[in-house]
PDB file of C-alpha atoms in Angstrom:
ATOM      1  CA  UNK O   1       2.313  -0.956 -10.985  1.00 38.00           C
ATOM      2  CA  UNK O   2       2.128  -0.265  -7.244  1.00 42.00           C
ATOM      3  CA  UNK O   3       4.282   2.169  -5.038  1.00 49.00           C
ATOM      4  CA  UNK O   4       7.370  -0.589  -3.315  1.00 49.00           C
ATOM      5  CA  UNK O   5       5.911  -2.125  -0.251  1.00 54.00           C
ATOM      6  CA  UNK O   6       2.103  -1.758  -1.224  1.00 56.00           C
ATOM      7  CA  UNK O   7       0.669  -5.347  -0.245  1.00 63.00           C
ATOM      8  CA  UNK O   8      -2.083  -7.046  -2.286  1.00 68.00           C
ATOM      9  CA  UNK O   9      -4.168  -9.737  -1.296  1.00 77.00           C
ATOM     10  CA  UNK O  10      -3.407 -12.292  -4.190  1.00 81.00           C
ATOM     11  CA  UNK O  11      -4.331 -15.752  -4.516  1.00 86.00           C
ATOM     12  CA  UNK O  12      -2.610 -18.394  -6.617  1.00 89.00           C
ATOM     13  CA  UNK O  13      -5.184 -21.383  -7.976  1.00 89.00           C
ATOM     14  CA  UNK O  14      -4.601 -24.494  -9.595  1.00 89.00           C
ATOM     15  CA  UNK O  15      -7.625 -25.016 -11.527  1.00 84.00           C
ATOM     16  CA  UNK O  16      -7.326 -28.702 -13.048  1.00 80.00           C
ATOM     17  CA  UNK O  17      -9.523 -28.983 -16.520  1.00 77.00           C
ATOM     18  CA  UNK O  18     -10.365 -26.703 -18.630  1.00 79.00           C
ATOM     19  CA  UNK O  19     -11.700 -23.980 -18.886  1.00 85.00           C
ATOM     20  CA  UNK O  20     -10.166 -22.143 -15.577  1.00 84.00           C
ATOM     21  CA  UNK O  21     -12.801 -20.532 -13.629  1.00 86.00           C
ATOM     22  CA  UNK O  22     -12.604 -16.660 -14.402  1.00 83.00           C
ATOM     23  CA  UNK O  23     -11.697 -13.758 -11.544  1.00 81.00           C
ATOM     24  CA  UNK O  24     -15.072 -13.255 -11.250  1.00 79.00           C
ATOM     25  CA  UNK O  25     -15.943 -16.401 -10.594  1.00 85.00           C
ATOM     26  CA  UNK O  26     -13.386 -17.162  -8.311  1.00 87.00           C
ATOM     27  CA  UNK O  27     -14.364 -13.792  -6.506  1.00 82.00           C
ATOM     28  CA  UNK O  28     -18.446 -14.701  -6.123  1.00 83.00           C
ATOM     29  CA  UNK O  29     -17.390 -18.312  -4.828  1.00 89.00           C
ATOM     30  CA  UNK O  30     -15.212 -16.849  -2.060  1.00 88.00           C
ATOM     31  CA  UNK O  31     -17.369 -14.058  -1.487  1.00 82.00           C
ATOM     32  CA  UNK O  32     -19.908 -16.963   0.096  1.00 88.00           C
ATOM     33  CA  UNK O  33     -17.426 -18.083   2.243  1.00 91.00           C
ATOM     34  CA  UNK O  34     -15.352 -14.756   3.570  1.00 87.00           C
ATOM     35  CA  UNK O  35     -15.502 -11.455   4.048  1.00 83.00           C
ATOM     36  CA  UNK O  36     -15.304  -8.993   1.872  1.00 76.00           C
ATOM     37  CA  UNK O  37     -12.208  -7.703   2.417  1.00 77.00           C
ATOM     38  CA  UNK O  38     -10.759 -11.225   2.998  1.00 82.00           C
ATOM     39  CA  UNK O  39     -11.866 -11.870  -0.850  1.00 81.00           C
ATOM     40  CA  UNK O  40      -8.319 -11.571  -2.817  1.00 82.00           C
ATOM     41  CA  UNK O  41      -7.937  -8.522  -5.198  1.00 75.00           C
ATOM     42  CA  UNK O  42      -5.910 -10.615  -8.013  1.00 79.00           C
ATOM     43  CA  UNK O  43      -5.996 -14.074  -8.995  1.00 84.00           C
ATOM     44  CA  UNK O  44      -2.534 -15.749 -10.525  1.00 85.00           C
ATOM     45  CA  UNK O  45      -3.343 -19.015 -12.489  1.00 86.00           C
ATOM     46  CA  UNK O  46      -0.885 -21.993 -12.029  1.00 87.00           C
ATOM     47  CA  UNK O  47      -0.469 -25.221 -13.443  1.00 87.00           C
ATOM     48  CA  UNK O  48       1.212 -26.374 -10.616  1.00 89.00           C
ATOM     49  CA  UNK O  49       2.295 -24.876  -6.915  1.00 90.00           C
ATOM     50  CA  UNK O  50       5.790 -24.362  -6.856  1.00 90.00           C
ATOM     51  CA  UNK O  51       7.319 -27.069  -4.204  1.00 91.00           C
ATOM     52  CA  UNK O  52      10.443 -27.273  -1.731  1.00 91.00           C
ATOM     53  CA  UNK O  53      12.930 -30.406  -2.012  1.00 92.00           C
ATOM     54  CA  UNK O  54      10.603 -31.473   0.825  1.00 92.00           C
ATOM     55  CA  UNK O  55       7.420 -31.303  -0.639  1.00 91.00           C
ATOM     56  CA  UNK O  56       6.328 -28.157   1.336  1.00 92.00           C
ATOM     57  CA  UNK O  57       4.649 -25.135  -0.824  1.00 91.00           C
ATOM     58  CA  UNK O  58       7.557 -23.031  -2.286  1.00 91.00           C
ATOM     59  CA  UNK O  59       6.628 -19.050  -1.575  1.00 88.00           C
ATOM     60  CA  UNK O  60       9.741 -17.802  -2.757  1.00 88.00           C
ATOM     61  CA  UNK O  61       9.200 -19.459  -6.383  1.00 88.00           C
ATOM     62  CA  UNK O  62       5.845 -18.153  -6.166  1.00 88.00           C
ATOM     63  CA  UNK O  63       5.392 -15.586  -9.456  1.00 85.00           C
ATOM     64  CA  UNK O  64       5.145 -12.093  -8.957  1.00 78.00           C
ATOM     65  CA  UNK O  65       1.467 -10.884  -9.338  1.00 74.00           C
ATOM     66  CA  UNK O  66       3.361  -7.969 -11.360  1.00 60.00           C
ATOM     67  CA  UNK O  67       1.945  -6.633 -14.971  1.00 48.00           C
ATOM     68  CA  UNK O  68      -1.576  -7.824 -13.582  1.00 48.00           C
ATOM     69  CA  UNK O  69      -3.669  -5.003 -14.206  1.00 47.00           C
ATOM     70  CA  UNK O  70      -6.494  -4.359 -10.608  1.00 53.00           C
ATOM     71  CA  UNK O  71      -9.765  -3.802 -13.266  1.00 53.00           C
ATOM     72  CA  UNK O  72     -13.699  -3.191 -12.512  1.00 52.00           C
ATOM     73  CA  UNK O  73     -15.761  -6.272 -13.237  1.00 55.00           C
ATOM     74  CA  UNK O  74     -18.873  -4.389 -13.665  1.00 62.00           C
ATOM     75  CA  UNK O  75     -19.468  -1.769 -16.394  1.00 77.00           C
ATOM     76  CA  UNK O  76     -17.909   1.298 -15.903  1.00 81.00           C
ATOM     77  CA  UNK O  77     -20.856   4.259 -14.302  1.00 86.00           C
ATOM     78  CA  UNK O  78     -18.993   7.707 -14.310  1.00 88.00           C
ATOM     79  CA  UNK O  79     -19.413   9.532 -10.347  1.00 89.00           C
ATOM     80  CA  UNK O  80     -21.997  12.193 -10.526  1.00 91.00           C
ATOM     81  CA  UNK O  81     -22.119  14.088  -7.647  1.00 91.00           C
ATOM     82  CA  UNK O  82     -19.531  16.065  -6.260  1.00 90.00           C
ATOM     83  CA  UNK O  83     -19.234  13.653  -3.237  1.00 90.00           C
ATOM     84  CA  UNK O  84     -18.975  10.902  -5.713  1.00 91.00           C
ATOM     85  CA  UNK O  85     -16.367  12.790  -7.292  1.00 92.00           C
ATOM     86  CA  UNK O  86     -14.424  13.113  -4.803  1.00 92.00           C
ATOM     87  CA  UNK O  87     -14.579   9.676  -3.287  1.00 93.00           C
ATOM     88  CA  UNK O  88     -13.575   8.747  -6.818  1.00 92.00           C
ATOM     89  CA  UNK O  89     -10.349  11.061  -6.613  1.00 93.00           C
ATOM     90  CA  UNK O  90      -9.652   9.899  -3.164  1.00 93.00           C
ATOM     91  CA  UNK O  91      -9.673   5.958  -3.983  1.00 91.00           C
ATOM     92  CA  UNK O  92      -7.750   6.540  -7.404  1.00 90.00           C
ATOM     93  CA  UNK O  93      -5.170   7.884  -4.932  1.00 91.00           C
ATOM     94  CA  UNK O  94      -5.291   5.454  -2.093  1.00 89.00           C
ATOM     95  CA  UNK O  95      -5.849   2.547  -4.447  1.00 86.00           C
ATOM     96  CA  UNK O  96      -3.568   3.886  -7.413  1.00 84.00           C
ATOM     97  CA  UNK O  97      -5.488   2.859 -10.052  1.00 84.00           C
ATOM     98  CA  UNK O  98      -6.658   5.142 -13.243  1.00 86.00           C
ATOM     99  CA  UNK O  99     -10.372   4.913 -13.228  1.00 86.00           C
ATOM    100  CA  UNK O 100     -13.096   4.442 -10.323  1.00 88.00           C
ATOM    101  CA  UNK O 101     -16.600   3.230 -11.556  1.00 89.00           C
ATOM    102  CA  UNK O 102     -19.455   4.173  -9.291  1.00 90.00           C
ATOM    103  CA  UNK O 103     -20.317   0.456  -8.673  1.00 88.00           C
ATOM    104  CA  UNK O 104     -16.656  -0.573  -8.400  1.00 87.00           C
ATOM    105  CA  UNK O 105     -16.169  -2.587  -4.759  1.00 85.00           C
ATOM    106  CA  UNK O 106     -12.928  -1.258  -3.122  1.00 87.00           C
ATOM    107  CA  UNK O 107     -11.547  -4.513  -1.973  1.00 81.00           C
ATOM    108  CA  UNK O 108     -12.256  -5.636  -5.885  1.00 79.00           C
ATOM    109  CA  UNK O 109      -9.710  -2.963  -6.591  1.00 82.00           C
ATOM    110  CA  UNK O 110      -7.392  -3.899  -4.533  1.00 78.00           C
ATOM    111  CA  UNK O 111      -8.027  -2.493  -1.221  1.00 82.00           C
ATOM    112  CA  UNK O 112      -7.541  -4.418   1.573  1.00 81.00           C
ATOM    113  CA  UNK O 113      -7.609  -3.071   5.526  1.00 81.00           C
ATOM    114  CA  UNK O 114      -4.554  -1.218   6.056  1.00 85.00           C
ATOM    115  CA  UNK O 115      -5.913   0.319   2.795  1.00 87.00           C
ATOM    116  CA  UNK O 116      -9.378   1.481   4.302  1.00 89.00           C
ATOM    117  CA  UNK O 117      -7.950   2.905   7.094  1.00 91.00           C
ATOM    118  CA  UNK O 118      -5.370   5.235   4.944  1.00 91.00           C
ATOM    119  CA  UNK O 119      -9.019   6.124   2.839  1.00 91.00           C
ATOM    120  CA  UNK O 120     -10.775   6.502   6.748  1.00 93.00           C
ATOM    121  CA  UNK O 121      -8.121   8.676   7.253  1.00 92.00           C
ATOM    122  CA  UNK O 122      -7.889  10.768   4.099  1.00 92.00           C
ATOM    123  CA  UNK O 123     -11.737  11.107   4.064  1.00 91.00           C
ATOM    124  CA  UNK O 124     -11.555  12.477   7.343  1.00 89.00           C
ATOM    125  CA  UNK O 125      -8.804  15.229   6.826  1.00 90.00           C
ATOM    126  CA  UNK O 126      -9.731  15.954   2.855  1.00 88.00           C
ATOM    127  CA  UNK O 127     -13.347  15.753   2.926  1.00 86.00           C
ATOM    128  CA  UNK O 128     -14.282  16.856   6.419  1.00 85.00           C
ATOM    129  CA  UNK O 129     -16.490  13.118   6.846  1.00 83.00           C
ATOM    130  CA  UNK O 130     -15.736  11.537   9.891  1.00 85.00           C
ATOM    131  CA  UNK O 131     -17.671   7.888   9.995  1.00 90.00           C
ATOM    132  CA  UNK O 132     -16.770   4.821  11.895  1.00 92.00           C
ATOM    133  CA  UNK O 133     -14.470   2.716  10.102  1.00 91.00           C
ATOM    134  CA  UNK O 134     -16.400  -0.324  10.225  1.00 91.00           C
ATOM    135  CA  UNK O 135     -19.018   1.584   8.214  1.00 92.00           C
ATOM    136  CA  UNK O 136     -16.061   1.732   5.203  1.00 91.00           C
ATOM    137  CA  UNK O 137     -16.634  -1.901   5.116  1.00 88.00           C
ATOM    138  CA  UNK O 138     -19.991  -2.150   4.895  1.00 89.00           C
ATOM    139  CA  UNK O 139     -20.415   0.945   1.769  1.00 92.00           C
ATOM    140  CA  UNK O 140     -17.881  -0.729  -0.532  1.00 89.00           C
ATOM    141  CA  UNK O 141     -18.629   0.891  -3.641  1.00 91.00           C
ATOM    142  CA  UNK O 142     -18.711   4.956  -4.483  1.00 93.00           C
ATOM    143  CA  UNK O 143     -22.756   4.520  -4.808  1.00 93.00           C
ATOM    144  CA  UNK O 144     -23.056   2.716  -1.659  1.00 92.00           C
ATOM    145  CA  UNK O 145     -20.918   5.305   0.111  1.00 94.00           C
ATOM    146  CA  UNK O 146     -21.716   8.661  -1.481  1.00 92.00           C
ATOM    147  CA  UNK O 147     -25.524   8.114  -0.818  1.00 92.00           C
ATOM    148  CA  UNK O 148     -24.698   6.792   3.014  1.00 92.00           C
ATOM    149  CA  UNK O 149     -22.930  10.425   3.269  1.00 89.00           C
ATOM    150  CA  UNK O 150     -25.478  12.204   1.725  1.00 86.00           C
ATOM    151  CA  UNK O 151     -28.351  11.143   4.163  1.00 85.00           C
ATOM    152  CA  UNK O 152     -25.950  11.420   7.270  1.00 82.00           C
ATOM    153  CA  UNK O 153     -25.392  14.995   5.984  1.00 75.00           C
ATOM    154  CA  UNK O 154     -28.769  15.223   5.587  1.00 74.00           C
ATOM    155  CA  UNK O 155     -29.934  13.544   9.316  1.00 68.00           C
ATOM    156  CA  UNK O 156     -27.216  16.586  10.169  1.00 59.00           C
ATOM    157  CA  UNK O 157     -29.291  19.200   8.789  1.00 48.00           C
ATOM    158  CA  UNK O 158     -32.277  18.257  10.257  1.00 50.00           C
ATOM    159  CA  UNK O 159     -31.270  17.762  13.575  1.00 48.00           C
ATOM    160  CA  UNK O 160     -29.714  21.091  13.126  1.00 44.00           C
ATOM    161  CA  UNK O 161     -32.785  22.582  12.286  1.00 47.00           C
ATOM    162  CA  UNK O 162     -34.882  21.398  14.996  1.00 48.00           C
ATOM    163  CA  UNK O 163     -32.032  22.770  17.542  1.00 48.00           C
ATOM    164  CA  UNK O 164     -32.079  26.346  18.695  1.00 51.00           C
ATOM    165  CA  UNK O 165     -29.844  28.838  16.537  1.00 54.00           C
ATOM    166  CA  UNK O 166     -27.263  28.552  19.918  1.00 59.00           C
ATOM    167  CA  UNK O 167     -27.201  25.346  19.715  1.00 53.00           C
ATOM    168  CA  UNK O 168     -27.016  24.973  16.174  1.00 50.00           C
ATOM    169  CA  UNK O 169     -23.786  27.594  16.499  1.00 57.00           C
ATOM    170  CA  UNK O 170     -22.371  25.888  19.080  1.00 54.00           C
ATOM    171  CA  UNK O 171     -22.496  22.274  16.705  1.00 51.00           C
ATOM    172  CA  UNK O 172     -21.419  24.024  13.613  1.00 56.00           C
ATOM    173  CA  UNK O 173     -18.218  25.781  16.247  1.00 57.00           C
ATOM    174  CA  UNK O 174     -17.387  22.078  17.309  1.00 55.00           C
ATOM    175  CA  UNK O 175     -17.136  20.502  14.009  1.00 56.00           C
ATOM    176  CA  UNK O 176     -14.883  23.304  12.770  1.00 60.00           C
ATOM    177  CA  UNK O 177     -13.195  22.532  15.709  1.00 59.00           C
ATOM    178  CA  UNK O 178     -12.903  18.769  14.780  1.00 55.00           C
ATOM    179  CA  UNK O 179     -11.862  19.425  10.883  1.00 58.00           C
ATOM    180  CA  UNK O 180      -8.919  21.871  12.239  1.00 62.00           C
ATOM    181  CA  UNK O 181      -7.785  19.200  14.647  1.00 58.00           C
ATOM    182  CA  UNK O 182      -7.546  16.507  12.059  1.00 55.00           C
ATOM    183  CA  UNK O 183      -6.084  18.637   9.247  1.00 57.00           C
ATOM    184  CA  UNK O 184      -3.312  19.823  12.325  1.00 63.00           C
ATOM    185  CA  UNK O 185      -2.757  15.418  12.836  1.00 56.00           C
ATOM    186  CA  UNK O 186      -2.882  15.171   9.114  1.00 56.00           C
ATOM    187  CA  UNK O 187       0.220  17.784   8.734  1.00 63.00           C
ATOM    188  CA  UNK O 188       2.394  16.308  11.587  1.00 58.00           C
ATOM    189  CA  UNK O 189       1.547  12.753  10.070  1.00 57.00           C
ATOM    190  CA  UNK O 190       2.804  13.774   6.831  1.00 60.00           C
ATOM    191  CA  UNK O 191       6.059  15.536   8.134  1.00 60.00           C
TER     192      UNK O 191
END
């Protein structure tokens, strides 16, 4: 069940035999051939693809991927950490599902690119992180993520510590700076 207008990537397959090739192994077959977040987030079997008078592929007779639950395909790992915790909170949001494993990929979830950049710009505003996007893509599960954070956060401490206390003010003045800033574009956004 997913808020009116939320877009999926879904894939329809006509598997002839039997037995159907699972999600899973759809997902690690495609996964060899595109990227990531190119790799669909549900899978609707078919016996056949619906077809126009003229032969062409019928979308609008397509089924709706409704009732098709977005699940983890790996064992569920409970976050840990507070950062993990709240990356959790933020994709259960972004993603709507009910549960976020630690090993859980977001685009296996359901997250596609418009998605990421709504969790870019959540992180940003809620958590204070500020990363390149393109770096969302590459840490697709919590545990990937969290423990990139946690040694940029780190590399930040360090590099504050070998700075002079001025300088270390002055960084510490600018990133309040920045969080303000984004929390002001975050209000306006949401107005």
């Amino acid at each position: 069940e997913h808020a009116p207008g939320d877009k999926r990537l879904v894939a329809y397959v006509v598997a002839p035999g039997e037995p159907r090739p699972t999600d899973t192994e759809l997902r690690d077959f495609l996964r060899g051939k595109l990227p990531e977040h190119m790799v669909p987030a549900l899978f609707v079997p078919l016996d056949a693809l619906p077809l126009t008078f003229n032969g062409k592929l019928d979308r609008r007779a397509l089924p709706e991927p409704e009732g098709l639950r977005l699940k983890s395909t790996s064992a569920f790992v409970a976050p840990q950490t507070e950062m993990e915790q709240s990356l959790s909170a933020l994709w259960r949001e972004v993603l709507q599902v009910e549960s976020v494993s630690l090993n859980d990929s977001f685009f296996e979830l359901g997250g596609n690119s418009l998605l990421i950049v709504q969790m870019h710009g959540r992180m940003s505003s809620t958590l204070g992180v500020d990363i390149p996007l393109t770096e969302l893509f590459q840490y697709t599960t919590i545990g990937m993520l969290a423990k990139h954070l946690s040694q940029m956060v780190q590399g930040d401490v360090e590099a504050d510590s070998s700075q002079s206390g001025e300088a270390r003010a002055e960084l510490r003045k600018q990133r309040k700076q920045a969080r303000k800033t984004r929390s002001r574009n975050q209000e306006t956004q949401d107005e």
